[in-house]
Each structure stands twice: as C-alpha cells, then as structure tokens.
Amino acid sequence: MSLSNVINISGTGMTAQSVRLNTTASNLANAQSVSSSIEETYRARKPIFQQLQEPWHERDILAPVDLEHDVGEGVKVRAIVEKDAPLDIRYEPTHPFADENGYVYYPNVNVVEEMADMISASRSFTVNVEVFNTAKTMMQKTLTMGQ
Amino acid sequence: MSALGFNNSLGIHDNALLVRAERSQILANNLANADTPHFKARDIDFQAILRGEVERSKSLAVNRTDNAHIPGRMREESELLYRFPYQPSIDDNTVDPNVEKAQFTKNSIDYSSSFDFLNRKFKGLDGALRGQ
C-alpha cells in the first residue's frame, strides 16, 4: 500500500531534519570553544542530504516500472562534513589559551547562519509531520470502507 | 457478467483511489527532499492517467507471441514527469515546499472524495444484497 510508504518517507524526512538540528545545536554550543592551535579547534558541521533510492544494480531491468522504487523512498543523510571556512583567529595575549604568539583560535561557526539553518530545519520537520498526519488520516479512513 | 460483479459496479473509483495513494507518495518524497541538493521535484498527470484508463478499456490488448519478444518497460497509466520550478535555486533543487504542500493537501481531499464514491458503491451493493 502506497500510504504506508508515505509514512516511511515522511519518517526519513523527520530523521534527516533532526540530524540537521543536532549539528546546528552542536555548532551553536561550541561557538566559543577556543583552543591554542588550528588543528584542535572545533569546525562547524553540516549534514549533506541525498535522495534515498534503491540502487539500479539491485533492480530487475525487465520488470515493469515500479513506481515505489522509481519515485524514491525519502531522504537520507549522506555525510556530515566540516565547514571549510577559515577559523576566527584573534590576538588575545592575556587569554589563558593563547599560543606563544598571543593568538587564540575560535571555531568557524557563524551564529546568524546557524540560526537561519535551525529555523529552516524546524519548518521542514513540521512539513514532514503534517504529511505524516495526513497520510495517517487517509489510511484510517480507508480502513472504515464499507462500514 | 451480472450488474452486481465487483469489477462492473465499482467503476473507475477504485483505480482512482490507488492512483491518488501513489501520487501522495510522490508528493511526500518531494517534500522530504525539500533540502536535498540537485533533487528534481516529480509528479504524475492524473488527467492523462484517467484518459489512458478510458482509452485502454476501448482498445484491443496486445499479446506477446514469442518468448523472445521483450516486454516494454513502460506503464501506460503512470508516467513520472518533472515539475517546472517557478524560480531557479542555487543548489539545483526544484522543490517549492508551498506548491508541493498545496498539491499534497489537494490530493488528500481528492482521495477522500474518491473514497466516498467507492464507499457509496459498497453501500449500494450491500443494500441490493439485503433486498430491503
């Protein structure tokens, strides 16, 4: 039944968006995690989304088109990557974590960008919840057929 | 075939219900991939499917007379199309969540009405069988 697939698809959407929310929370929590070297400094993390689909080599090519597998089965988090932006290096000789030249290394977390990302993730999550609820109502209605 | 056979009396509504359910899956997938780079929004044309269904009931069926004949990898009643985006986006994603949400809501209402038609058919059959 296609409607139970809708529930699975919106479930994958909710999972992906909550991973995005998790990375945003981690970035914001570590926005001030200073260190004394470039290597040790926290870098902002971003999830990369990809459409979830059955791979071509596992499909029967001669079989008729199967909508369930051709459409895609939702979304998955392909990877979580660290942002490539330069670190925020500040000259603070009195800071306890300053290196021998007096520099302190701050993470490359852009707080405004993270807040925007957070709102976007939360909206997308809500949309998936609404899709889930609608599919649930449709399924429950189908079960009452003939009563 | 008697008039009370399921295939004759349900009309197009049971097929319509199934196509609506499949379409809800496509639209849900579009909405789940609203933030996926390079994803292209897809949809099916319900009117074309309905026309195909009517044509198919009129036309003759085609048989394979040899095992070497390759069955066509095509399903005439549901062709997946790509949505034309209203605005280009920087990551090549063509999902407009508002449009998709509107289509999804509309589709669920259409599903509901198809269901009501089908339910009435069953109620009618029930009444005819009871003879009351």
PDB file of C-alpha atoms in Angstrom:
ATOM      1  CA  MET A   1       0.000   0.000   0.000  1.00  0.00           C
ATOM      2  CA  SER A   2       1.410   3.356  -1.053  1.00  0.00           C
ATOM      3  CA  LEU A   3       0.105   5.165   2.002  1.00  0.00           C
ATOM      4  CA  SER A   4       2.308   3.254   4.420  1.00  0.00           C
ATOM      5  CA  ASN A   5       5.227   4.267   2.179  1.00  0.00           C
ATOM      6  CA  VAL A   6       4.207   7.888   2.661  1.00  0.00           C
ATOM      7  CA  ILE A   7       4.587   7.371   6.396  1.00  0.00           C
ATOM      8  CA  ASN A   8       8.059   5.865   5.883  1.00  0.00           C
ATOM      9  CA  ILE A   9       9.077   8.716   3.564  1.00  0.00           C
ATOM     10  CA  SER A  10       7.987  11.449   5.950  1.00  0.00           C
ATOM     11  CA  GLY A  11       9.766   9.495   8.708  1.00  0.00           C
ATOM     12  CA  THR A  12      13.061   9.660   6.797  1.00  0.00           C
ATOM     13  CA  GLY A  13      12.431  13.384   6.286  1.00  0.00           C
ATOM     14  CA  MET A  14      11.939  13.892  10.029  1.00  0.00           C
ATOM     15  CA  THR A  15      15.104  11.911  10.819  1.00  0.00           C
ATOM     16  CA  ALA A  16      17.195  13.920   8.327  1.00  0.00           C
ATOM     17  CA  GLN A  17      15.904  17.227   9.635  1.00  0.00           C
ATOM     18  CA  SER A  18      16.565  16.259  13.245  1.00  0.00           C
ATOM     19  CA  VAL A  19      20.157  15.327  12.314  1.00  0.00           C
ATOM     20  CA  ARG A  20      20.420  18.808  10.805  1.00  0.00           C
ATOM     21  CA  LEU A  21      19.002  20.292  14.007  1.00  0.00           C
ATOM     22  CA  ASN A  22      21.514  18.237  16.044  1.00  0.00           C
ATOM     23  CA  THR A  23      24.506  19.527  14.071  1.00  0.00           C
ATOM     24  CA  THR A  24      23.171  23.083  14.411  1.00  0.00           C
ATOM     25  CA  ALA A  25      22.857  22.623  18.174  1.00  0.00           C
ATOM     26  CA  SER A  26      26.392  21.241  18.334  1.00  0.00           C
ATOM     27  CA  ASN A  27      27.717  24.173  16.297  1.00  0.00           C
ATOM     28  CA  LEU A  28      25.973  26.766  18.459  1.00  0.00           C
ATOM     29  CA  ALA A  29      27.048  25.055  21.689  1.00  0.00           C
ATOM     30  CA  ASN A  30      30.661  25.053  20.516  1.00  0.00           C
ATOM     31  CA  ALA A  31      30.628  28.560  19.066  1.00  0.00           C
ATOM     32  CA  GLN A  32      33.023  29.726  21.792  1.00  0.00           C
ATOM     33  CA  SER A  33      35.126  26.538  22.147  1.00  0.00           C
ATOM     34  CA  VAL A  34      38.559  28.137  21.896  1.00  0.00           C
ATOM     35  CA  SER A  35      41.887  26.344  21.555  1.00  0.00           C
ATOM     36  CA  SER A  36      45.548  27.206  21.097  1.00  0.00           C
ATOM     37  CA  SER A  37      46.133  25.566  17.702  1.00  0.00           C
ATOM     38  CA  ILE A  38      44.443  25.314  14.301  1.00  0.00           C
ATOM     39  CA  GLU A  39      44.207  21.507  14.401  1.00  0.00           C
ATOM     40  CA  GLU A  40      42.406  21.278  17.737  1.00  0.00           C
ATOM     41  CA  THR A  41      39.771  23.913  17.036  1.00  0.00           C
ATOM     42  CA  TYR A  42      36.160  22.888  16.526  1.00  0.00           C
ATOM     43  CA  ARG A  43      34.827  23.365  12.978  1.00  0.00           C
ATOM     44  CA  ALA A  44      31.157  23.855  12.068  1.00  0.00           C
ATOM     45  CA  ARG A  45      29.488  20.625  10.930  1.00  0.00           C
ATOM     46  CA  LYS A  46      26.954  20.374   8.108  1.00  0.00           C
ATOM     47  CA  PRO A  47      24.915  17.343   7.022  1.00  0.00           C
ATOM     48  CA  ILE A  48      24.638  16.551   3.292  1.00  0.00           C
ATOM     49  CA  PHE A  49      21.285  15.158   2.159  1.00  0.00           C
ATOM     50  CA  GLN A  50      20.737  12.649  -0.610  1.00  0.00           C
ATOM     51  CA  GLN A  51      17.620  11.102  -2.100  1.00  0.00           C
ATOM     52  CA  LEU A  52      17.052   7.581  -0.778  1.00  0.00           C
ATOM     53  CA  GLN A  53      16.518   5.177  -3.670  1.00  0.00           C
ATOM     54  CA  GLU A  54      17.044   1.521  -4.403  1.00  0.00           C
ATOM     55  CA  PRO A  55      20.319   1.232  -6.392  1.00  0.00           C
ATOM     56  CA  TRP A  56      19.993   0.398 -10.095  1.00  0.00           C
ATOM     57  CA  HIS A  57      22.045  -2.802  -9.929  1.00  0.00           C
ATOM     58  CA  GLU A  58      19.588  -4.311  -7.450  1.00  0.00           C
ATOM     59  CA  ARG A  59      16.581  -3.774  -9.702  1.00  0.00           C
ATOM     60  CA  ASP A  60      15.035  -6.068 -12.263  1.00  0.00           C
ATOM     61  CA  ILE A  61      15.513  -4.191 -15.539  1.00  0.00           C
ATOM     62  CA  LEU A  62      12.938  -6.237 -17.458  1.00  0.00           C
ATOM     63  CA  ALA A  63      10.241  -5.805 -14.839  1.00  0.00           C
ATOM     64  CA  PRO A  64       7.612  -3.160 -15.482  1.00  0.00           C
ATOM     65  CA  VAL A  65       8.149   0.247 -13.989  1.00  0.00           C
ATOM     66  CA  ASP A  66       7.728   0.052 -10.260  1.00  0.00           C
ATOM     67  CA  LEU A  67       6.599   3.430  -9.050  1.00  0.00           C
ATOM     68  CA  GLU A  68       7.568   2.701  -5.456  1.00  0.00           C
ATOM     69  CA  HIS A  69      11.208   2.242  -6.404  1.00  0.00           C
ATOM     70  CA  ASP A  70      11.430   4.783  -9.215  1.00  0.00           C
ATOM     71  CA  VAL A  71       9.969   7.573  -7.144  1.00  0.00           C
ATOM     72  CA  GLY A  72      12.459   7.302  -4.317  1.00  0.00           C
ATOM     73  CA  GLU A  73      11.935   6.297  -0.738  1.00  0.00           C
ATOM     74  CA  GLY A  74      12.639   9.525   1.072  1.00  0.00           C
ATOM     75  CA  VAL A  75      15.842  11.229   2.072  1.00  0.00           C
ATOM     76  CA  LYS A  76      18.996  10.156   3.897  1.00  0.00           C
ATOM     77  CA  VAL A  77      21.964  11.898   5.452  1.00  0.00           C
ATOM     78  CA  ARG A  78      24.815  11.003   3.135  1.00  0.00           C
ATOM     79  CA  ALA A  79      27.575  12.515   5.248  1.00  0.00           C
ATOM     80  CA  ILE A  80      28.323  15.110   7.882  1.00  0.00           C
ATOM     81  CA  VAL A  81      31.151  17.359   6.720  1.00  0.00           C
ATOM     82  CA  GLU A  82      33.146  20.066   8.446  1.00  0.00           C
ATOM     83  CA  LYS A  83      32.830  23.547   7.049  1.00  0.00           C
ATOM     84  CA  ASP A  84      35.807  24.730   5.032  1.00  0.00           C
ATOM     85  CA  ALA A  85      35.643  28.375   6.098  1.00  0.00           C
ATOM     86  CA  PRO A  86      38.740  29.899   7.759  1.00  0.00           C
ATOM     87  CA  LEU A  87      38.888  29.926  11.550  1.00  0.00           C
ATOM     88  CA  ASP A  88      38.407  33.050  13.563  1.00  0.00           C
ATOM     89  CA  ILE A  89      41.915  33.865  14.852  1.00  0.00           C
ATOM     90  CA  ARG A  90      42.048  36.613  17.450  1.00  0.00           C
ATOM     91  CA  TYR A  91      45.015  38.306  19.077  1.00  0.00           C
ATOM     92  CA  GLU A  92      44.357  37.987  22.825  1.00  0.00           C
ATOM     93  CA  PRO A  93      47.697  37.690  24.633  1.00  0.00           C
ATOM     94  CA  THR A  94      46.056  37.728  28.070  1.00  0.00           C
ATOM     95  CA  HIS A  95      43.781  34.745  27.262  1.00  0.00           C
ATOM     96  CA  PRO A  96      44.816  31.597  29.194  1.00  0.00           C
ATOM     97  CA  PHE A  97      44.629  29.538  25.934  1.00  0.00           C
ATOM     98  CA  ALA A  98      46.751  31.940  23.874  1.00  0.00           C
ATOM     99  CA  ASP A  99      49.682  30.346  21.994  1.00  0.00           C
ATOM    100  CA  GLU A 100      53.264  31.658  22.239  1.00  0.00           C
ATOM    101  CA  ASN A 101      52.480  34.473  19.736  1.00  0.00           C
ATOM    102  CA  GLY A 102      49.395  35.549  21.679  1.00  0.00           C
ATOM    103  CA  TYR A 103      46.761  34.173  19.285  1.00  0.00           C
ATOM    104  CA  VAL A 104      43.561  32.329  20.280  1.00  0.00           C
ATOM    105  CA  TYR A 105      41.673  30.176  17.723  1.00  0.00           C
ATOM    106  CA  TYR A 106      37.870  30.426  17.652  1.00  0.00           C
ATOM    107  CA  PRO A 107      35.647  27.992  15.659  1.00  0.00           C
ATOM    108  CA  ASN A 108      34.345  28.993  12.198  1.00  0.00           C
ATOM    109  CA  VAL A 109      30.746  28.915  13.464  1.00  0.00           C
ATOM    110  CA  ASN A 110      28.614  31.695  12.004  1.00  0.00           C
ATOM    111  CA  VAL A 111      25.897  32.148  14.630  1.00  0.00           C
ATOM    112  CA  VAL A 112      23.484  34.013  12.314  1.00  0.00           C
ATOM    113  CA  GLU A 113      23.829  31.328   9.639  1.00  0.00           C
ATOM    114  CA  GLU A 114      23.222  28.617  12.250  1.00  0.00           C
ATOM    115  CA  MET A 115      20.063  30.335  13.489  1.00  0.00           C
ATOM    116  CA  ALA A 116      18.728  30.543   9.920  1.00  0.00           C
ATOM    117  CA  ASP A 117      19.590  26.874   9.415  1.00  0.00           C
ATOM    118  CA  MET A 118      17.791  25.991  12.647  1.00  0.00           C
ATOM    119  CA  ILE A 119      14.566  27.730  11.557  1.00  0.00           C
ATOM    120  CA  SER A 120      14.744  26.104   8.107  1.00  0.00           C
ATOM    121  CA  ALA A 121      15.221  22.640   9.651  1.00  0.00           C
ATOM    122  CA  SER A 122      12.355  23.164  12.061  1.00  0.00           C
ATOM    123  CA  ARG A 123       9.999  24.273   9.239  1.00  0.00           C
ATOM    124  CA  SER A 124      10.927  21.291   7.074  1.00  0.00           C
ATOM    125  CA  PHE A 125      10.405  18.983  10.065  1.00  0.00           C
ATOM    126  CA  THR A 126       6.917  20.450  10.594  1.00  0.00           C
ATOM    127  CA  VAL A 127       6.023  19.895   6.920  1.00  0.00           C
ATOM    128  CA  ASN A 128       7.024  16.237   7.227  1.00  0.00           C
ATOM    129  CA  VAL A 129       4.937  15.860  10.391  1.00  0.00           C
ATOM    130  CA  GLU A 130       1.919  17.303   8.555  1.00  0.00           C
ATOM    131  CA  VAL A 131       2.430  14.888   5.659  1.00  0.00           C
ATOM    132  CA  PHE A 132       2.639  12.050   8.197  1.00  0.00           C
ATOM    133  CA  ASN A 133      -0.608  13.129   9.874  1.00  0.00           C
ATOM    134  CA  THR A 134      -2.468  13.499   6.565  1.00  0.00           C
ATOM    135  CA  ALA A 135      -1.350  10.033   5.422  1.00  0.00           C
ATOM    136  CA  LYS A 136      -2.437   8.615   8.781  1.00  0.00           C
ATOM    137  CA  THR A 137      -5.909  10.164   8.435  1.00  0.00           C
ATOM    138  CA  MET A 138      -6.197   8.840   4.863  1.00  0.00           C
ATOM    139  CA  MET A 139      -5.236   5.339   5.997  1.00  0.00           C
ATOM    140  CA  GLN A 140      -7.646   5.346   8.924  1.00  0.00           C
ATOM    141  CA  LYS A 141     -10.422   6.460   6.605  1.00  0.00           C
ATOM    142  CA  THR A 142      -9.610   3.682   4.145  1.00  0.00           C
ATOM    143  CA  LEU A 143      -9.969   1.140   6.934  1.00  0.00           C
ATOM    144  CA  THR A 144     -13.561   2.215   7.537  1.00  0.00           C
ATOM    145  CA  MET A 145     -14.621   1.295   3.983  1.00  0.00           C
ATOM    146  CA  GLY A 146     -17.946  -0.499   3.820  1.00  0.00           C
ATOM    147  CA  GLN A 147     -18.841   0.152   7.449  1.00  0.00           C
TER     148      GLN A 147
ATOM    149  CA  MET B   1     -21.456 -10.630 -16.050  1.00  0.00           C
ATOM    150  CA  SER B   2     -24.152  -9.581 -13.717  1.00  0.00           C
ATOM    151  CA  ALA B   3     -24.511  -5.977 -12.713  1.00  0.00           C
ATOM    152  CA  LEU B   4     -23.533  -6.920  -9.174  1.00  0.00           C
ATOM    153  CA  GLY B   5     -19.983  -8.016 -10.070  1.00  0.00           C
ATOM    154  CA  PHE B   6     -17.347  -6.029  -8.208  1.00  0.00           C
ATOM    155  CA  ASN B   7     -15.432  -5.105 -11.364  1.00  0.00           C
ATOM    156  CA  ASN B   8     -18.519  -3.725 -13.078  1.00  0.00           C
ATOM    157  CA  SER B   9     -20.103  -1.867 -10.252  1.00  0.00           C
ATOM    158  CA  LEU B  10     -17.104  -0.113  -8.710  1.00  0.00           C
ATOM    159  CA  GLY B  11     -16.430   1.887 -11.878  1.00  0.00           C
ATOM    160  CA  ILE B  12     -13.272   3.957 -12.013  1.00  0.00           C
ATOM    161  CA  HIS B  13     -13.252   4.867  -8.337  1.00  0.00           C
ATOM    162  CA  ASP B  14     -11.128   2.010  -7.028  1.00  0.00           C
ATOM    163  CA  ASN B  15      -8.431   2.800  -9.627  1.00  0.00           C
ATOM    164  CA  ALA B  16      -8.702   6.495  -8.831  1.00  0.00           C
ATOM    165  CA  LEU B  17      -8.162   5.719  -5.149  1.00  0.00           C
ATOM    166  CA  LEU B  18      -4.986   3.749  -5.896  1.00  0.00           C
ATOM    167  CA  VAL B  19      -3.580   6.454  -8.182  1.00  0.00           C
ATOM    168  CA  ARG B  20      -4.284   9.097  -5.508  1.00  0.00           C
ATOM    169  CA  ALA B  21      -2.419   6.977  -2.958  1.00  0.00           C
ATOM    170  CA  GLU B  22       0.556   6.610  -5.323  1.00  0.00           C
ATOM    171  CA  ARG B  23       0.552  10.319  -6.029  1.00  0.00           C
ATOM    172  CA  SER B  24       0.607  11.097  -2.294  1.00  0.00           C
ATOM    173  CA  GLN B  25       3.779   9.018  -2.104  1.00  0.00           C
ATOM    174  CA  ILE B  26       5.443  11.022  -4.897  1.00  0.00           C
ATOM    175  CA  LEU B  27       4.486  14.340  -3.295  1.00  0.00           C
ATOM    176  CA  ALA B  28       5.653  13.153   0.146  1.00  0.00           C
ATOM    177  CA  ASN B  29       9.009  12.246  -1.404  1.00  0.00           C
ATOM    178  CA  ASN B  30       9.249  15.737  -2.927  1.00  0.00           C
ATOM    179  CA  LEU B  31       8.579  17.310   0.453  1.00  0.00           C
ATOM    180  CA  ALA B  32      11.065  15.036   2.255  1.00  0.00           C
ATOM    181  CA  ASN B  33      13.731  16.072  -0.263  1.00  0.00           C
ATOM    182  CA  ALA B  34      12.996  19.802   0.005  1.00  0.00           C
ATOM    183  CA  ASP B  35      16.573  20.410   1.261  1.00  0.00           C
ATOM    184  CA  THR B  36      18.420  17.850  -0.902  1.00  0.00           C
ATOM    185  CA  PRO B  37      20.849  19.421  -3.389  1.00  0.00           C
ATOM    186  CA  HIS B  38      20.196  18.651  -7.094  1.00  0.00           C
ATOM    187  CA  PHE B  39      16.861  16.930  -6.332  1.00  0.00           C
ATOM    188  CA  LYS B  40      14.183  17.391  -9.010  1.00  0.00           C
ATOM    189  CA  ALA B  41      10.520  17.516  -7.963  1.00  0.00           C
ATOM    190  CA  ARG B  42       8.308  14.959  -9.736  1.00  0.00           C
ATOM    191  CA  ASP B  43       4.618  14.350 -10.240  1.00  0.00           C
ATOM    192  CA  ILE B  44       2.150  12.359 -12.310  1.00  0.00           C
ATOM    193  CA  ASP B  45      -0.617  13.767 -14.510  1.00  0.00           C
ATOM    194  CA  PHE B  46      -3.860  12.402 -13.113  1.00  0.00           C
ATOM    195  CA  GLN B  47      -5.962  13.587 -16.087  1.00  0.00           C
ATOM    196  CA  ALA B  48      -3.647  11.779 -18.531  1.00  0.00           C
ATOM    197  CA  ILE B  49      -3.910   8.631 -16.427  1.00  0.00           C
ATOM    198  CA  LEU B  50      -7.696   8.871 -16.452  1.00  0.00           C
ATOM    199  CA  ARG B  51      -7.680   9.347 -20.243  1.00  0.00           C
ATOM    200  CA  GLY B  52      -5.326   6.377 -20.606  1.00  0.00           C
ATOM    201  CA  GLU B  53      -7.633   4.266 -18.484  1.00  0.00           C
ATOM    202  CA  VAL B  54     -10.631   5.128 -20.686  1.00  0.00           C
ATOM    203  CA  GLU B  55      -8.631   4.520 -23.908  1.00  0.00           C
ATOM    204  CA  ARG B  56      -7.372   1.196 -22.636  1.00  0.00           C
ATOM    205  CA  SER B  57     -10.848  -0.081 -21.901  1.00  0.00           C
ATOM    206  CA  LYS B  58     -11.795   0.755 -25.524  1.00  0.00           C
ATOM    207  CA  SER B  59      -8.743  -0.613 -27.343  1.00  0.00           C
ATOM    208  CA  LEU B  60      -7.551  -4.164 -28.006  1.00  0.00           C
ATOM    209  CA  ALA B  61      -4.915  -5.811 -25.842  1.00  0.00           C
ATOM    210  CA  VAL B  62      -1.507  -6.709 -27.348  1.00  0.00           C
ATOM    211  CA  ASN B  63      -0.110 -10.201 -26.769  1.00  0.00           C
ATOM    212  CA  ARG B  64       3.460 -11.466 -26.863  1.00  0.00           C
ATOM    213  CA  THR B  65       3.504 -14.377 -29.350  1.00  0.00           C
ATOM    214  CA  ASP B  66       7.170 -15.310 -28.848  1.00  0.00           C
ATOM    215  CA  ASN B  67       9.296 -15.642 -25.743  1.00  0.00           C
ATOM    216  CA  ALA B  68      11.990 -13.538 -27.414  1.00  0.00           C
ATOM    217  CA  HIS B  69       9.679 -10.554 -27.524  1.00  0.00           C
ATOM    218  CA  ILE B  70      10.828  -8.059 -24.974  1.00  0.00           C
ATOM    219  CA  PRO B  71       8.100  -6.756 -22.710  1.00  0.00           C
ATOM    220  CA  GLY B  72       8.066  -2.995 -22.804  1.00  0.00           C
ATOM    221  CA  ARG B  73       9.351  -1.362 -19.654  1.00  0.00           C
ATOM    222  CA  MET B  74       6.544   1.116 -19.561  1.00  0.00           C
ATOM    223  CA  ARG B  75       3.453   1.626 -17.537  1.00  0.00           C
ATOM    224  CA  GLU B  76       0.967   3.496 -19.642  1.00  0.00           C
ATOM    225  CA  GLU B  77      -1.170   4.681 -16.767  1.00  0.00           C
ATOM    226  CA  SER B  78       1.526   6.429 -14.763  1.00  0.00           C
ATOM    227  CA  GLU B  79       4.334   8.371 -16.338  1.00  0.00           C
ATOM    228  CA  LEU B  80       6.531  10.278 -13.931  1.00  0.00           C
ATOM    229  CA  LEU B  81       7.047  13.866 -15.031  1.00  0.00           C
ATOM    230  CA  TYR B  82       9.262  16.658 -13.760  1.00  0.00           C
ATOM    231  CA  ARG B  83       7.834  19.794 -12.237  1.00  0.00           C
ATOM    232  CA  PHE B  84       8.715  23.166 -13.807  1.00  0.00           C
ATOM    233  CA  PRO B  85      10.132  25.307 -10.993  1.00  0.00           C
ATOM    234  CA  TYR B  86       8.822  28.839 -10.576  1.00  0.00           C
ATOM    235  CA  GLN B  87      12.235  30.068  -9.504  1.00  0.00           C
ATOM    236  CA  PRO B  88      15.692  28.620 -10.005  1.00  0.00           C
ATOM    237  CA  SER B  89      17.607  27.806  -6.832  1.00  0.00           C
ATOM    238  CA  ILE B  90      21.352  27.860  -6.282  1.00  0.00           C
ATOM    239  CA  ASP B  91      21.619  24.153  -5.363  1.00  0.00           C
ATOM    240  CA  ASP B  92      19.591  22.907  -8.405  1.00  0.00           C
ATOM    241  CA  ASN B  93      16.720  21.758  -6.195  1.00  0.00           C
ATOM    242  CA  THR B  94      13.337  22.307  -7.869  1.00  0.00           C
ATOM    243  CA  VAL B  95      11.102  21.617  -4.851  1.00  0.00           C
ATOM    244  CA  ASP B  96       8.863  24.527  -3.889  1.00  0.00           C
ATOM    245  CA  PRO B  97       7.513  23.392  -0.485  1.00  0.00           C
ATOM    246  CA  ASN B  98       4.436  25.635  -0.721  1.00  0.00           C
ATOM    247  CA  VAL B  99       3.424  24.260  -4.118  1.00  0.00           C
ATOM    248  CA  GLU B 100       4.085  20.684  -3.033  1.00  0.00           C
ATOM    249  CA  LYS B 101       2.161  21.147   0.217  1.00  0.00           C
ATOM    250  CA  ALA B 102      -0.807  22.608  -1.691  1.00  0.00           C
ATOM    251  CA  GLN B 103      -0.738  19.702  -4.144  1.00  0.00           C
ATOM    252  CA  PHE B 104      -0.475  17.197  -1.287  1.00  0.00           C
ATOM    253  CA  THR B 105      -3.448  18.709   0.534  1.00  0.00           C
ATOM    254  CA  LYS B 106      -5.494  18.818  -2.675  1.00  0.00           C
ATOM    255  CA  ASN B 107      -4.577  15.225  -3.402  1.00  0.00           C
ATOM    256  CA  SER B 108      -5.670  14.077   0.057  1.00  0.00           C
ATOM    257  CA  ILE B 109      -9.048  15.811  -0.401  1.00  0.00           C
ATOM    258  CA  ASP B 110      -9.405  14.129  -3.814  1.00  0.00           C
ATOM    259  CA  TYR B 111      -8.519  10.830  -2.149  1.00  0.00           C
ATOM    260  CA  SER B 112     -11.237  11.469   0.385  1.00  0.00           C
ATOM    261  CA  SER B 113     -13.855  12.098  -2.311  1.00  0.00           C
ATOM    262  CA  SER B 114     -12.786   9.028  -4.316  1.00  0.00           C
ATOM    263  CA  PHE B 115     -13.105   7.058  -1.100  1.00  0.00           C
ATOM    264  CA  ASP B 116     -16.622   8.407  -0.514  1.00  0.00           C
ATOM    265  CA  PHE B 117     -17.691   7.434  -4.041  1.00  0.00           C
ATOM    266  CA  LEU B 118     -16.291   3.942  -3.544  1.00  0.00           C
ATOM    267  CA  ASN B 119     -17.902   3.627  -0.138  1.00  0.00           C
ATOM    268  CA  ARG B 120     -21.279   4.582  -1.582  1.00  0.00           C
ATOM    269  CA  LYS B 121     -20.871   1.896  -4.241  1.00  0.00           C
ATOM    270  CA  PHE B 122     -20.314  -0.654  -1.482  1.00  0.00           C
ATOM    271  CA  LYS B 123     -23.297   0.654   0.456  1.00  0.00           C
ATOM    272  CA  GLY B 124     -25.397   0.310  -2.714  1.00  0.00           C
ATOM    273  CA  LEU B 125     -24.207  -3.266  -3.240  1.00  0.00           C
ATOM    274  CA  ASP B 126     -24.935  -4.012   0.399  1.00  0.00           C
ATOM    275  CA  GLY B 127     -28.460  -2.678   0.079  1.00  0.00           C
ATOM    276  CA  ALA B 128     -29.066  -4.656  -3.123  1.00  0.00           C
ATOM    277  CA  LEU B 129     -27.839  -7.886  -1.492  1.00  0.00           C
ATOM    278  CA  ARG B 130     -30.050  -7.417   1.533  1.00  0.00           C
ATOM    279  CA  GLY B 131     -33.040  -6.781  -0.713  1.00  0.00           C
ATOM    280  CA  GLN B 132     -34.518  -4.336   1.723  1.00  0.00           C
TER     281      GLN B 132
END
